[in-house]
Amino acid sequence: KQSQDKIQYLANHDSLTGLPNRTLLADRLEHALQESRRSKKQIAVLFVDLDRFKVVNDGMGHNVGDSVLIEVSKRLLSVLRSGDTVARVGGDEFIIIIQDLDSALSASKVALNLIQSVKEEIIVDEHKITIGASIGISIYPNDGHSADELIRQADIAMYDAKENGRNMYRYISQELSSFAFEKASMESSIREGLSNDEFEVYYQPIINLETMKVSQLEALIRWNHPKLGLVLPNKFIPLAEESDLITEITKYVVFKVMKTITELKMINNYQCKIAINFSLKDLESDSLFYTFKNYLQQFKIDGSSISLEITERKVILSNDKNQKHLERYKKLNVAFSMDDFGTGYSNLGYLINKPFDILKIDRSFISRIGEVDKSEEVVKATISIAKALGLRTVAEGVETKEQFDFVAKYNCDFVQGFYFKTPEPIDEIIDYLQLDDNRVIED
Ligand code: C2E
Ligand code: MG
Ligand code: MG
């Protein structure tokens, strides 16, 4: 009897981690589906694939790789409830079943916790190892009715997560395409999202090239959509800009930013300027202006802690009305940056006598540094003309050392880009600022 049990166990479990294997997973998922058909509750299937595991396994040897897998299994289990299943289905692939979901949104909370737990340093012997996890999510009954279908969908979503930068989760995006085109449903989803607190403000440091310290943070909105996972702003801002919805979003961002400024001041005594992206509609909105002013008073913040970014694509500043709109913020000591310079009319004439302090050179020019076309010349010329007009420049989207060296050589004032830091939630940015003294904020 004992050896029979043992054989049964071995047939259903992964020998390294002791987790259920694919066979047992299929059983459990079938069982869960039957139950859910009765209870009408949803199920989430999470396909987890580790990032950078292959590098560890190839570089440090299989023993280290095995230890990492054992540790990861423990961490995955520790995040889940006892009724959930986590199975190992491939070298560095796991599938998780979460039963009795109240809403699809709860799956994303679990996914975030899983990612967080995997991301923390793993110590094997004297090696300090950091890996990550990309997670694809499918939901029963929306995304499939059978075990196979759900696993396949979660697998596709996982690839989507990997492609979009790793260390993130994605829902199967089957709905994404139809969703994006249905304006009406998009608008109501955004409203719903605002009231359900699905939006989040990420921050990306802007670094002063002279001091190499963080000078500003740019606030960039993200949407943690219950079905679609993390949605980036270019998927919904353009549509929001067609209506007053954009101003609702901006009010939300402004509120969050004021809170962050207060928090940074309180915890760390950082005096840090935060940049907020403003649409033309935002600039024109009286109600946003009064909200903005009220928040400044309420949070006891001076306007000089904030700069507003306005994209060159949309800017038509010869217009007197726009000029007035800018100036009322200017009276509150707010600074202005011209964003994405080079994507509009590149009309430096706009900048004469206009209240801009900073010009941000669009990423499309920075990314072509080192290529044979004339982008380098454009970057150089923009920096020097901006300087002559009394403006400081930011190089946007600096991703490589070569790009960094180039803009430093030609006396650009600030850099922003993945070479230093990707946009992250504020807690991670605070960690980054505390990492070493070079990164303490200075104005
Ligand atoms: P932006 O204002 O030019 O912001 C910079 C964008 O470049 C961000 O994209 C940022 O993630 C990305 N980026 C930064 N460094 C790098 C890099 O090294 N490489 C690459 N490939 N990309 C980099 P994100 O966050 O997706 O935002 C896109 C645009 O959406 C923003 O462009 C801005 O125009 C708009 N946006 C974002 N948040 C808001 C908001 O709260 N309100 C409004 N009205 N617009 C927003
Ligand atoms: Mg911007
Ligand atoms: Mg930009």
Tab-separated table of C-alpha atoms and ligand atoms in Angstrom:
chain	number	residue	atom	x	y	z
A	1	LYS	CA	0.000	0.000	0.000
A	2	GLN	CA	2.807	2.344	0.967
A	3	SER	CA	4.742	1.825	-2.222
A	4	GLN	CA	1.546	2.188	-4.218
A	5	ASP	CA	0.975	5.580	-2.561
A	6	LYS	CA	4.541	6.513	-3.310
A	7	ILE	CA	4.161	5.658	-6.985
A	8	GLN	CA	0.930	7.625	-7.105
A	9	TYR	CA	2.684	10.604	-5.495
A	10	LEU	CA	5.606	10.492	-7.918
A	11	ALA	CA	3.284	10.304	-10.882
A	12	ASN	CA	1.554	13.494	-9.801
A	13	HIS	CA	4.348	15.640	-8.432
A	14	ASP	CA	7.472	17.353	-9.590
A	15	SER	CA	10.402	15.638	-7.922
A	16	LEU	CA	12.465	18.797	-7.415
A	17	THR	CA	9.939	21.114	-5.782
A	18	GLY	CA	7.292	18.659	-4.636
A	19	LEU	CA	4.646	20.766	-6.375
A	20	PRO	CA	1.859	19.160	-8.389
A	21	ASN	CA	2.877	18.452	-11.982
A	22	ARG	CA	0.908	18.970	-15.169
A	23	THR	CA	-1.160	15.795	-14.709
A	24	LEU	CA	-2.373	16.718	-11.253
A	25	LEU	CA	-2.896	20.318	-12.363
A	26	ALA	CA	-5.221	19.180	-15.144
A	27	ASP	CA	-7.205	17.124	-12.610
A	28	ARG	CA	-7.467	19.974	-10.179
A	29	LEU	CA	-8.504	22.447	-12.853
A	30	GLU	CA	-11.195	20.078	-14.163
A	31	HIS	CA	-12.464	19.698	-10.650
A	32	ALA	CA	-12.432	23.447	-10.065
A	33	LEU	CA	-14.349	24.019	-13.300
A	34	GLN	CA	-17.044	21.564	-12.270
A	35	GLU	CA	-17.426	23.306	-8.946
A	36	SER	CA	-17.562	26.736	-10.509
A	37	ARG	CA	-20.248	25.735	-12.958
A	38	ARG	CA	-22.348	25.013	-9.909
A	39	SER	CA	-21.304	27.908	-7.668
A	40	LYS	CA	-21.121	30.453	-10.544
A	41	LYS	CA	-17.874	31.795	-9.118
A	42	GLN	CA	-14.963	32.713	-11.356
A	43	ILE	CA	-11.592	30.989	-11.611
A	44	ALA	CA	-8.283	32.561	-12.555
A	45	VAL	CA	-5.491	30.669	-14.261
A	46	LEU	CA	-2.098	32.310	-13.915
A	47	PHE	CA	0.752	31.282	-16.160
A	48	VAL	CA	4.010	32.251	-14.474
A	49	ASP	CA	7.301	32.302	-16.343
A	50	LEU	CA	10.477	33.359	-14.597
A	51	ASP	CA	12.555	36.141	-16.115
A	52	ARG	CA	16.326	35.717	-16.314
A	53	PHE	CA	16.217	32.193	-14.865
A	54	LYS	CA	18.074	30.790	-17.854
A	55	VAL	CA	20.927	33.204	-17.276
A	56	VAL	CA	21.258	32.006	-13.677
A	57	ASN	CA	20.975	28.354	-14.599
A	58	ASP	CA	23.492	28.541	-17.450
A	59	GLY	CA	25.852	30.900	-15.699
A	60	MET	CA	25.908	29.557	-12.146
A	61	GLY	CA	25.207	25.929	-12.706
A	62	HIS	CA	22.231	23.653	-12.326
A	63	ASN	CA	22.617	23.199	-8.595
A	64	VAL	CA	22.142	26.899	-8.059
A	65	GLY	CA	19.297	26.854	-10.572
A	66	ASP	CA	17.604	24.051	-8.638
A	67	SER	CA	17.918	25.913	-5.364
A	68	VAL	CA	16.379	28.986	-6.971
A	69	LEU	CA	13.417	26.948	-8.220
A	70	ILE	CA	12.853	25.468	-4.776
A	71	GLU	CA	12.930	28.909	-3.183
A	72	VAL	CA	10.581	30.337	-5.814
A	73	SER	CA	8.110	27.497	-5.227
A	74	LYS	CA	8.061	28.298	-1.533
A	75	ARG	CA	7.476	31.963	-2.214
A	76	LEU	CA	4.666	31.295	-4.655
A	77	LEU	CA	2.991	29.031	-2.114
A	78	SER	CA	3.357	31.590	0.638
A	79	VAL	CA	1.407	34.181	-1.357
A	80	LEU	CA	-1.501	31.832	-2.141
A	81	ARG	CA	-4.383	30.583	-0.032
A	82	SER	CA	-4.433	26.935	0.965
A	83	GLY	CA	-7.213	26.125	-1.508
A	84	ASP	CA	-5.250	27.406	-4.489
A	85	THR	CA	-3.018	25.207	-6.619
A	86	VAL	CA	0.446	25.944	-7.884
A	87	ALA	CA	1.994	23.447	-10.280
A	88	ARG	CA	5.367	23.283	-11.958
A	89	VAL	CA	4.825	22.584	-15.616
A	90	GLY	CA	8.213	23.209	-17.201
A	91	GLY	CA	11.767	24.251	-16.398
A	92	ASP	CA	10.864	27.672	-15.077
A	93	GLU	CA	7.135	27.672	-15.704
A	94	PHE	CA	4.387	27.434	-13.146
A	95	ILE	CA	0.628	27.443	-13.418
A	96	ILE	CA	-1.573	28.664	-10.603
A	97	ILE	CA	-5.284	28.093	-10.157
A	98	ILE	CA	-7.228	30.507	-7.993
A	99	GLN	CA	-10.746	29.421	-7.175
A	100	ASP	CA	-13.774	31.280	-5.849
A	101	LEU	CA	-12.762	34.665	-7.198
A	102	ASP	CA	-15.033	37.541	-6.248
A	103	SER	CA	-13.861	39.589	-9.189
A	104	ALA	CA	-11.273	39.405	-11.922
A	105	LEU	CA	-9.518	42.237	-10.134
A	106	SER	CA	-8.564	40.029	-7.183
A	107	ALA	CA	-6.445	37.969	-9.564
A	108	SER	CA	-4.340	41.006	-10.382
A	109	LYS	CA	-3.735	41.624	-6.703
A	110	VAL	CA	-2.479	38.067	-6.343
A	111	ALA	CA	-0.340	38.504	-9.473
A	112	LEU	CA	1.238	41.651	-8.073
A	113	ASN	CA	2.034	39.875	-4.800
A	114	LEU	CA	3.538	36.948	-6.685
A	115	ILE	CA	5.734	39.247	-8.757
A	116	GLN	CA	6.823	41.096	-5.649
A	117	SER	CA	7.712	37.900	-3.800
A	118	VAL	CA	9.760	36.486	-6.686
A	119	LYS	CA	11.571	39.768	-7.230
A	120	GLU	CA	13.137	39.811	-3.788
A	121	GLU	CA	16.754	38.756	-3.653
A	122	ILE	CA	17.418	35.016	-3.440
A	123	ILE	CA	20.576	33.939	-1.672
A	124	VAL	CA	22.138	30.630	-2.683
A	125	ASP	CA	25.488	29.842	-1.090
A	126	GLU	CA	27.245	33.162	-1.451
A	127	HIS	CA	25.394	34.207	-4.608
A	128	LYS	CA	22.870	36.998	-4.478
A	129	ILE	CA	20.374	36.384	-7.227
A	130	THR	CA	17.527	38.480	-8.522
A	131	ILE	CA	15.091	37.123	-11.004
A	132	GLY	CA	11.615	38.189	-11.972
A	133	ALA	CA	8.312	36.775	-13.091
A	134	SER	CA	6.007	37.496	-16.007
A	135	ILE	CA	2.445	36.424	-15.501
A	136	GLY	CA	-0.418	35.852	-17.926
A	137	ILE	CA	-3.954	35.599	-16.581
A	138	SER	CA	-7.095	34.065	-18.004
A	139	ILE	CA	-10.454	34.019	-16.278
A	140	TYR	CA	-13.162	31.389	-16.367
A	141	PRO	CA	-15.781	31.771	-17.803
A	142	ASN	CA	-14.848	34.878	-19.817
A	143	ASP	CA	-11.731	33.611	-21.538
A	144	GLY	CA	-12.455	29.961	-21.976
A	145	HIS	CA	-14.559	27.090	-20.732
A	146	SER	CA	-12.129	24.194	-20.690
A	147	ALA	CA	-8.900	23.617	-18.824
A	148	ASP	CA	-6.937	23.545	-22.075
A	149	GLU	CA	-8.432	26.756	-23.354
A	150	LEU	CA	-7.782	28.619	-20.131
A	151	ILE	CA	-4.179	27.466	-19.946
A	152	ARG	CA	-3.571	28.360	-23.576
A	153	GLN	CA	-5.034	31.827	-23.076
A	154	ALA	CA	-2.968	32.430	-19.944
A	155	ASP	CA	0.119	31.322	-21.863
A	156	ILE	CA	-0.578	33.884	-24.625
A	157	ALA	CA	-1.124	36.612	-22.051
A	158	MET	CA	2.183	35.663	-20.422
A	159	TYR	CA	4.018	36.290	-23.693
A	160	ASP	CA	2.312	39.634	-23.893
A	161	ALA	CA	3.625	40.437	-20.415
A	162	LYS	CA	7.142	39.414	-21.435
A	163	GLU	CA	7.030	41.533	-24.539
A	164	ASN	CA	5.861	44.519	-22.618
A	165	GLY	CA	8.820	44.667	-20.328
A	166	ARG	CA	8.724	41.654	-17.991
A	167	ASN	CA	8.031	41.662	-14.292
A	168	MET	CA	4.415	42.371	-14.999
A	169	TYR	CA	1.122	40.638	-15.433
A	170	ARG	CA	-1.296	40.723	-18.315
A	171	TYR	CA	-4.808	39.545	-18.839
A	172	ILE	CA	-5.536	37.851	-22.094
A	173	SER	CA	-6.057	40.761	-24.384
A	174	GLN	CA	-8.705	39.267	-26.630
A	175	GLU	CA	-10.965	42.038	-25.428
A	176	LEU	CA	-8.314	44.675	-25.687
A	177	SER	CA	-8.685	45.136	-29.417
A	178	SER	CA	-12.456	45.403	-29.406
A	179	PHE	CA	-12.306	47.501	-26.253
A	180	ALA	CA	-9.922	50.015	-27.756
A	181	PHE	CA	-12.241	50.757	-30.615
A	182	GLU	CA	-15.424	51.001	-28.683
A	183	LYS	CA	-15.326	54.586	-27.675
A	184	ALA	CA	-18.494	54.520	-25.636
A	185	SER	CA	-17.434	51.561	-23.542
A	186	MET	CA	-13.956	53.005	-23.125
A	187	GLU	CA	-15.358	56.239	-21.755
A	188	SER	CA	-17.557	54.529	-19.251
A	189	SER	CA	-14.694	52.206	-18.269
A	190	ILE	CA	-12.485	55.198	-17.576
A	191	ARG	CA	-15.163	56.772	-15.391
A	192	GLU	CA	-15.653	53.492	-13.597
A	193	GLY	CA	-11.902	53.129	-13.258
A	194	LEU	CA	-11.633	56.557	-11.666
A	195	SER	CA	-14.278	55.781	-9.098
A	196	ASN	CA	-12.871	52.302	-8.430
A	197	ASP	CA	-9.384	53.659	-7.914
A	198	GLU	CA	-7.939	51.628	-10.771
A	199	PHE	CA	-5.559	54.381	-11.835
A	200	GLU	CA	-2.132	54.824	-10.375
A	201	VAL	CA	0.559	57.438	-10.811
A	202	TYR	CA	4.060	56.178	-11.576
A	203	TYR	CA	7.109	58.414	-11.331
A	204	GLN	CA	10.244	58.637	-13.427
A	205	PRO	CA	13.330	60.546	-12.252
A	206	ILE	CA	14.819	63.364	-14.313
A	207	ILE	CA	18.505	63.697	-13.525
A	208	ASN	CA	20.602	66.846	-13.460
A	209	LEU	CA	23.723	66.169	-15.518
A	210	GLU	CA	25.855	68.599	-13.584
A	211	THR	CA	25.197	67.234	-10.109
A	212	MET	CA	24.035	63.764	-11.215
A	213	LYS	CA	21.236	64.097	-8.697
A	214	VAL	CA	17.548	63.647	-9.226
A	215	SER	CA	16.094	67.026	-9.973
A	216	GLN	CA	12.485	66.265	-10.843
A	217	LEU	CA	10.094	63.379	-11.043
A	218	GLU	CA	7.667	63.090	-13.933
A	219	ALA	CA	4.222	61.795	-13.025
A	220	LEU	CA	2.998	59.232	-15.558
A	221	ILE	CA	-0.412	57.695	-15.246
A	222	ARG	CA	-1.099	53.958	-15.402
A	223	TRP	CA	-4.355	52.071	-15.454
A	224	ASN	CA	-4.543	48.800	-13.539
A	225	HIS	CA	-7.501	47.539	-15.488
A	226	PRO	CA	-9.308	44.615	-13.827
A	227	LYS	CA	-9.465	42.708	-17.104
A	228	LEU	CA	-6.624	44.009	-19.188
A	229	GLY	CA	-3.896	44.363	-16.607
A	230	LEU	CA	-1.582	47.316	-16.830
A	231	VAL	CA	-2.756	49.739	-19.531
A	232	LEU	CA	-0.357	52.430	-20.692
A	233	PRO	CA	-1.508	56.025	-21.245
A	234	ASN	CA	-1.247	56.046	-25.043
A	235	LYS	CA	-4.096	53.514	-25.043
A	236	PHE	CA	-6.555	55.827	-23.322
A	237	ILE	CA	-5.240	59.406	-23.039
A	238	PRO	CA	-5.887	60.286	-26.710
A	239	LEU	CA	-9.494	59.210	-26.358
A	240	ALA	CA	-9.881	60.950	-23.026
A	241	GLU	CA	-8.571	64.108	-24.672
A	242	GLU	CA	-11.525	64.113	-27.023
A	243	SER	CA	-13.825	64.869	-24.118
A	244	ASP	CA	-13.688	66.514	-20.707
A	245	LEU	CA	-12.698	63.164	-19.315
A	246	ILE	CA	-9.051	64.149	-19.623
A	247	THR	CA	-9.562	66.861	-17.046
A	248	GLU	CA	-11.069	64.354	-14.618
A	249	ILE	CA	-7.963	62.227	-15.060
A	250	THR	CA	-5.687	65.216	-14.591
A	251	LYS	CA	-7.484	66.227	-11.389
A	252	TYR	CA	-6.785	62.771	-10.090
A	253	VAL	CA	-3.098	63.030	-11.062
A	254	VAL	CA	-2.792	66.485	-9.501
A	255	PHE	CA	-4.246	65.212	-6.235
A	256	LYS	CA	-1.894	62.228	-6.143
A	257	VAL	CA	1.093	64.404	-6.952
A	258	MET	CA	0.303	66.859	-4.153
A	259	LYS	CA	0.086	63.931	-1.763
A	260	THR	CA	3.412	62.614	-2.997
A	261	ILE	CA	5.111	65.980	-2.587
A	262	THR	CA	3.886	66.108	1.002
A	263	GLU	CA	4.988	62.548	1.620
A	264	LEU	CA	8.471	63.124	0.218
A	265	LYS	CA	8.830	66.207	2.338
A	266	MET	CA	7.608	64.486	5.484
A	267	ILE	CA	9.451	61.213	5.289
A	268	ASN	CA	12.657	62.262	3.704
A	269	ASN	CA	12.665	66.007	3.661
A	270	TYR	CA	13.073	65.869	-0.102
A	271	GLN	CA	12.202	69.100	-1.839
A	272	CYS	CA	11.391	67.763	-5.193
A	273	LYS	CA	9.691	69.226	-8.193
A	274	ILE	CA	7.148	66.965	-9.804
A	275	ALA	CA	6.178	67.325	-13.440
A	276	ILE	CA	2.588	66.750	-14.496
A	277	ASN	CA	1.528	66.256	-18.117
A	278	PHE	CA	-1.157	68.760	-19.054
A	279	SER	CA	-3.323	68.578	-22.137
A	280	LEU	CA	-4.463	71.716	-23.877
A	281	LYS	CA	-7.966	71.111	-22.525
A	282	ASP	CA	-6.500	71.005	-19.026
A	283	LEU	CA	-4.824	74.318	-19.490
A	284	GLU	CA	-8.105	75.875	-20.573
A	285	SER	CA	-10.203	74.391	-17.795
A	286	ASP	CA	-11.207	76.918	-15.129
A	287	SER	CA	-12.463	74.217	-12.831
A	288	LEU	CA	-9.103	72.416	-12.971
A	289	PHE	CA	-7.306	75.667	-12.272
A	290	TYR	CA	-9.361	76.303	-9.120
A	291	THR	CA	-8.967	72.711	-8.017
A	292	PHE	CA	-5.225	73.025	-8.515
A	293	LYS	CA	-5.083	76.245	-6.513
A	294	ASN	CA	-7.177	74.755	-3.717
A	295	TYR	CA	-4.957	71.727	-3.448
A	296	LEU	CA	-1.892	73.954	-3.186
A	297	GLN	CA	-3.486	75.704	-0.215
A	298	GLN	CA	-4.854	72.552	1.325
A	299	PHE	CA	-1.530	70.717	1.163
A	300	LYS	CA	0.478	73.879	1.937
A	301	ILE	CA	2.591	73.466	-1.177
A	302	ASP	CA	4.148	76.264	-3.172
A	303	GLY	CA	3.517	76.235	-6.900
A	304	SER	CA	7.259	76.117	-7.482
A	305	SER	CA	7.153	72.434	-6.491
A	306	ILE	CA	5.287	71.690	-9.672
A	307	SER	CA	6.045	71.943	-13.324
A	308	LEU	CA	3.549	71.378	-16.094
A	309	GLU	CA	4.526	69.611	-19.300
A	310	ILE	CA	2.763	70.566	-22.467
A	311	THR	CA	3.451	68.630	-25.603
A	312	GLU	CA	4.728	70.531	-28.581
A	313	ARG	CA	2.371	68.610	-30.847
A	314	LYS	CA	-0.601	70.369	-29.331
A	315	VAL	CA	0.806	73.720	-28.529
A	316	ILE	CA	-0.438	76.789	-30.353
A	317	LEU	CA	0.797	79.490	-28.133
A	318	SER	CA	0.583	82.447	-30.418
A	319	ASN	CA	-3.004	82.425	-29.319
A	320	ASP	CA	-3.595	85.110	-26.665
A	321	LYS	CA	-6.076	83.022	-24.787
A	322	ASN	CA	-3.578	80.210	-24.298
A	323	GLN	CA	-1.031	82.687	-23.163
A	324	LYS	CA	-3.410	83.903	-20.454
A	325	HIS	CA	-4.095	80.345	-19.349
A	326	LEU	CA	-0.400	79.702	-18.935
A	327	GLU	CA	0.164	82.914	-17.086
A	328	ARG	CA	-2.376	82.252	-14.354
A	329	TYR	CA	-0.369	79.172	-13.386
A	330	LYS	CA	2.828	81.114	-13.743
A	331	LYS	CA	1.522	83.541	-11.100
A	332	LEU	CA	1.435	80.596	-8.713
A	333	ASN	CA	5.168	80.014	-9.391
A	334	VAL	CA	4.472	76.912	-11.457
A	335	ALA	CA	7.167	76.075	-14.030
A	336	PHE	CA	6.521	74.957	-17.600
A	337	SER	CA	8.235	72.418	-19.819
A	338	MET	CA	7.680	71.959	-23.500
A	339	ASP	CA	7.368	68.214	-24.001
A	340	ASP	CA	8.286	66.073	-27.022
A	341	PHE	CA	10.053	68.927	-28.782
A	342	GLY	CA	10.591	68.088	-32.418
A	343	THR	CA	7.317	66.252	-32.954
A	344	GLY	CA	5.321	69.384	-33.752
A	345	TYR	CA	6.370	72.354	-35.790
A	346	SER	CA	9.674	72.666	-33.895
A	347	ASN	CA	8.940	76.333	-33.883
A	348	LEU	CA	11.496	77.893	-31.596
A	349	GLY	CA	9.751	81.183	-32.225
A	350	TYR	CA	7.003	79.900	-29.934
A	351	LEU	CA	9.450	79.941	-27.115
A	352	ILE	CA	10.431	83.575	-27.273
A	353	ASN	CA	8.720	85.504	-24.498
A	354	LYS	CA	6.743	82.458	-23.504
A	355	PRO	CA	6.792	81.189	-19.966
A	356	PHE	CA	8.682	77.968	-20.664
A	357	ASP	CA	11.630	77.003	-18.495
A	358	ILE	CA	12.577	73.655	-19.953
A	359	LEU	CA	12.528	72.081	-23.363
A	360	LYS	CA	12.328	68.306	-23.587
A	361	ILE	CA	13.928	66.865	-26.708
A	362	ASP	CA	11.763	64.074	-28.023
A	363	ARG	CA	12.882	60.482	-27.650
A	364	SER	CA	12.746	59.894	-31.394
A	365	PHE	CA	15.862	62.068	-31.825
A	366	ILE	CA	17.710	60.631	-28.841
A	367	SER	CA	17.108	57.071	-29.973
A	368	ARG	CA	18.768	57.801	-33.325
A	369	ILE	CA	21.995	59.059	-31.774
A	370	GLY	CA	24.823	57.054	-33.320
A	371	GLU	CA	22.978	56.544	-36.582
A	372	VAL	CA	24.071	58.098	-39.831
A	373	ASP	CA	21.109	60.423	-40.277
A	374	LYS	CA	21.107	64.000	-39.040
A	375	SER	CA	19.494	63.378	-35.650
A	376	GLU	CA	22.704	64.127	-33.807
A	377	GLU	CA	22.875	67.508	-35.505
A	378	VAL	CA	19.272	68.221	-34.555
A	379	VAL	CA	19.993	67.362	-30.929
A	380	LYS	CA	23.108	69.537	-30.829
A	381	ALA	CA	21.390	72.470	-32.530
A	382	THR	CA	18.320	72.224	-30.292
A	383	ILE	CA	20.436	72.292	-27.157
A	384	SER	CA	22.386	75.337	-28.255
A	385	ILE	CA	19.409	77.344	-29.501
A	386	ALA	CA	17.474	76.517	-26.342
A	387	LYS	CA	20.408	77.749	-24.285
A	388	ALA	CA	20.547	80.973	-26.266
A	389	LEU	CA	16.882	81.485	-25.436
A	390	GLY	CA	17.547	80.905	-21.736
A	391	LEU	CA	15.915	77.479	-21.625
A	392	ARG	CA	17.304	74.332	-20.131
A	393	THR	CA	17.019	71.024	-21.963
A	394	VAL	CA	16.033	67.483	-21.041
A	395	ALA	CA	17.012	64.541	-23.228
A	396	GLU	CA	14.005	62.199	-23.175
A	397	GLY	CA	14.255	58.440	-23.487
A	398	VAL	CA	17.964	57.963	-22.864
A	399	GLU	CA	18.462	54.200	-22.974
A	400	THR	CA	22.174	53.648	-23.581
A	401	LYS	CA	25.542	54.863	-22.389
A	402	GLU	CA	26.285	56.120	-25.890
A	403	GLN	CA	23.208	58.349	-25.873
A	404	PHE	CA	24.015	59.515	-22.371
A	405	ASP	CA	27.612	60.399	-23.276
A	406	PHE	CA	26.476	62.252	-26.354
A	407	VAL	CA	23.959	64.524	-24.630
A	408	ALA	CA	26.379	65.102	-21.755
A	409	LYS	CA	29.113	66.111	-24.180
A	410	TYR	CA	26.886	68.704	-25.810
A	411	ASN	CA	25.818	70.192	-22.479
A	412	CYS	CA	22.281	69.056	-22.199
A	413	ASP	CA	21.098	69.926	-18.678
A	414	PHE	CA	18.986	66.907	-17.740
A	415	VAL	CA	18.422	63.319	-18.778
A	416	GLN	CA	15.453	61.033	-18.382
A	417	GLY	CA	15.222	57.449	-19.523
A	418	PHE	CA	15.442	53.748	-18.875
A	419	TYR	CA	19.240	54.060	-18.691
A	420	PHE	CA	18.642	55.493	-15.225
A	421	LYS	CA	15.220	54.360	-14.191
A	422	THR	CA	11.934	53.216	-15.646
A	423	PRO	CA	8.745	54.807	-14.321
A	424	GLU	CA	7.761	53.042	-11.078
A	425	PRO	CA	5.265	53.360	-8.216
A	426	ILE	CA	6.323	55.910	-5.630
A	427	ASP	CA	7.528	53.375	-3.056
A	428	GLU	CA	10.075	51.998	-5.481
A	429	ILE	CA	11.169	55.487	-6.405
A	430	ILE	CA	11.700	56.312	-2.742
A	431	ASP	CA	13.876	53.197	-2.460
A	432	TYR	CA	15.809	54.362	-5.510
A	433	LEU	CA	16.335	57.800	-4.023
A	434	GLN	CA	17.657	56.245	-0.845
A	435	LEU	CA	19.927	53.823	-2.672
A	436	ASP	CA	22.967	56.016	-2.374
A	437	ASP	CA	23.720	59.600	-1.579
A	438	ASN	CA	24.118	60.521	-5.214
A	439	ARG	CA	20.465	60.170	-5.639
A	440	VAL	CA	19.180	62.463	-2.968
A	441	ILE	CA	16.900	64.998	-4.531
A	442	GLU	CA	18.198	68.487	-4.963
A	443	ASP	CA	16.441	71.255	-6.690
B	1	C2E	P1	5.786	61.854	-22.192
B	1	C2E	O1	5.210	62.928	-21.346
B	1	C2E	O2	6.743	62.255	-23.255
B	1	C2E	O3	6.434	60.827	-21.165
B	1	C2E	C1	7.574	60.096	-21.428
B	1	C2E	C2	7.228	58.719	-21.936
B	1	C2E	O4	8.422	58.098	-22.375
B	1	C2E	C3	6.653	57.810	-20.873
B	1	C2E	O5	5.763	56.930	-21.509
B	1	C2E	C4	7.862	57.048	-20.397
B	1	C2E	O6	7.565	55.796	-19.833
B	1	C2E	C5	8.602	56.882	-21.704
B	1	C2E	N1	10.033	56.687	-21.502
B	1	C2E	C6	10.839	57.280	-20.596
B	1	C2E	N2	12.113	56.905	-20.747
B	1	C2E	C7	12.116	56.041	-21.790
B	1	C2E	C8	13.164	55.281	-22.432
B	1	C2E	O7	14.335	55.335	-22.083
B	1	C2E	N3	12.791	54.493	-23.475
B	1	C2E	C9	11.501	54.402	-23.896
B	1	C2E	N4	11.232	53.584	-24.915
B	1	C2E	N5	10.495	55.096	-23.303
B	1	C2E	C10	10.806	55.909	-22.272
B	1	C2E	P2	4.320	56.633	-20.934
B	1	C2E	O8	4.341	56.645	-19.444
B	1	C2E	O9	3.797	55.444	-21.641
B	1	C2E	O10	3.511	57.918	-21.351
B	1	C2E	C11	3.291	58.202	-22.705
B	1	C2E	C12	2.701	59.573	-22.870
B	1	C2E	O11	1.385	59.632	-22.338
B	1	C2E	C13	3.480	60.648	-22.137
B	1	C2E	O12	4.597	61.027	-22.903
B	1	C2E	C14	2.423	61.730	-22.034
B	1	C2E	O13	2.332	62.461	-23.214
B	1	C2E	C15	1.160	60.932	-21.860
B	1	C2E	N6	0.797	60.880	-20.440
B	1	C2E	C16	1.284	60.094	-19.455
B	1	C2E	N7	0.703	60.380	-18.270
B	1	C2E	C17	-0.159	61.390	-18.503
B	1	C2E	C18	-1.067	62.146	-17.688
B	1	C2E	O14	-1.183	61.970	-16.463
B	1	C2E	N8	-1.808	63.114	-18.318
B	1	C2E	C19	-1.670	63.357	-19.660
B	1	C2E	N9	-2.427	64.328	-20.188
B	1	C2E	N10	-0.854	62.681	-20.439
B	1	C2E	C20	-0.097	61.700	-19.881
B	2	MG	MG	5.877	64.411	-20.338
B	3	MG	MG	7.865	63.495	-23.836
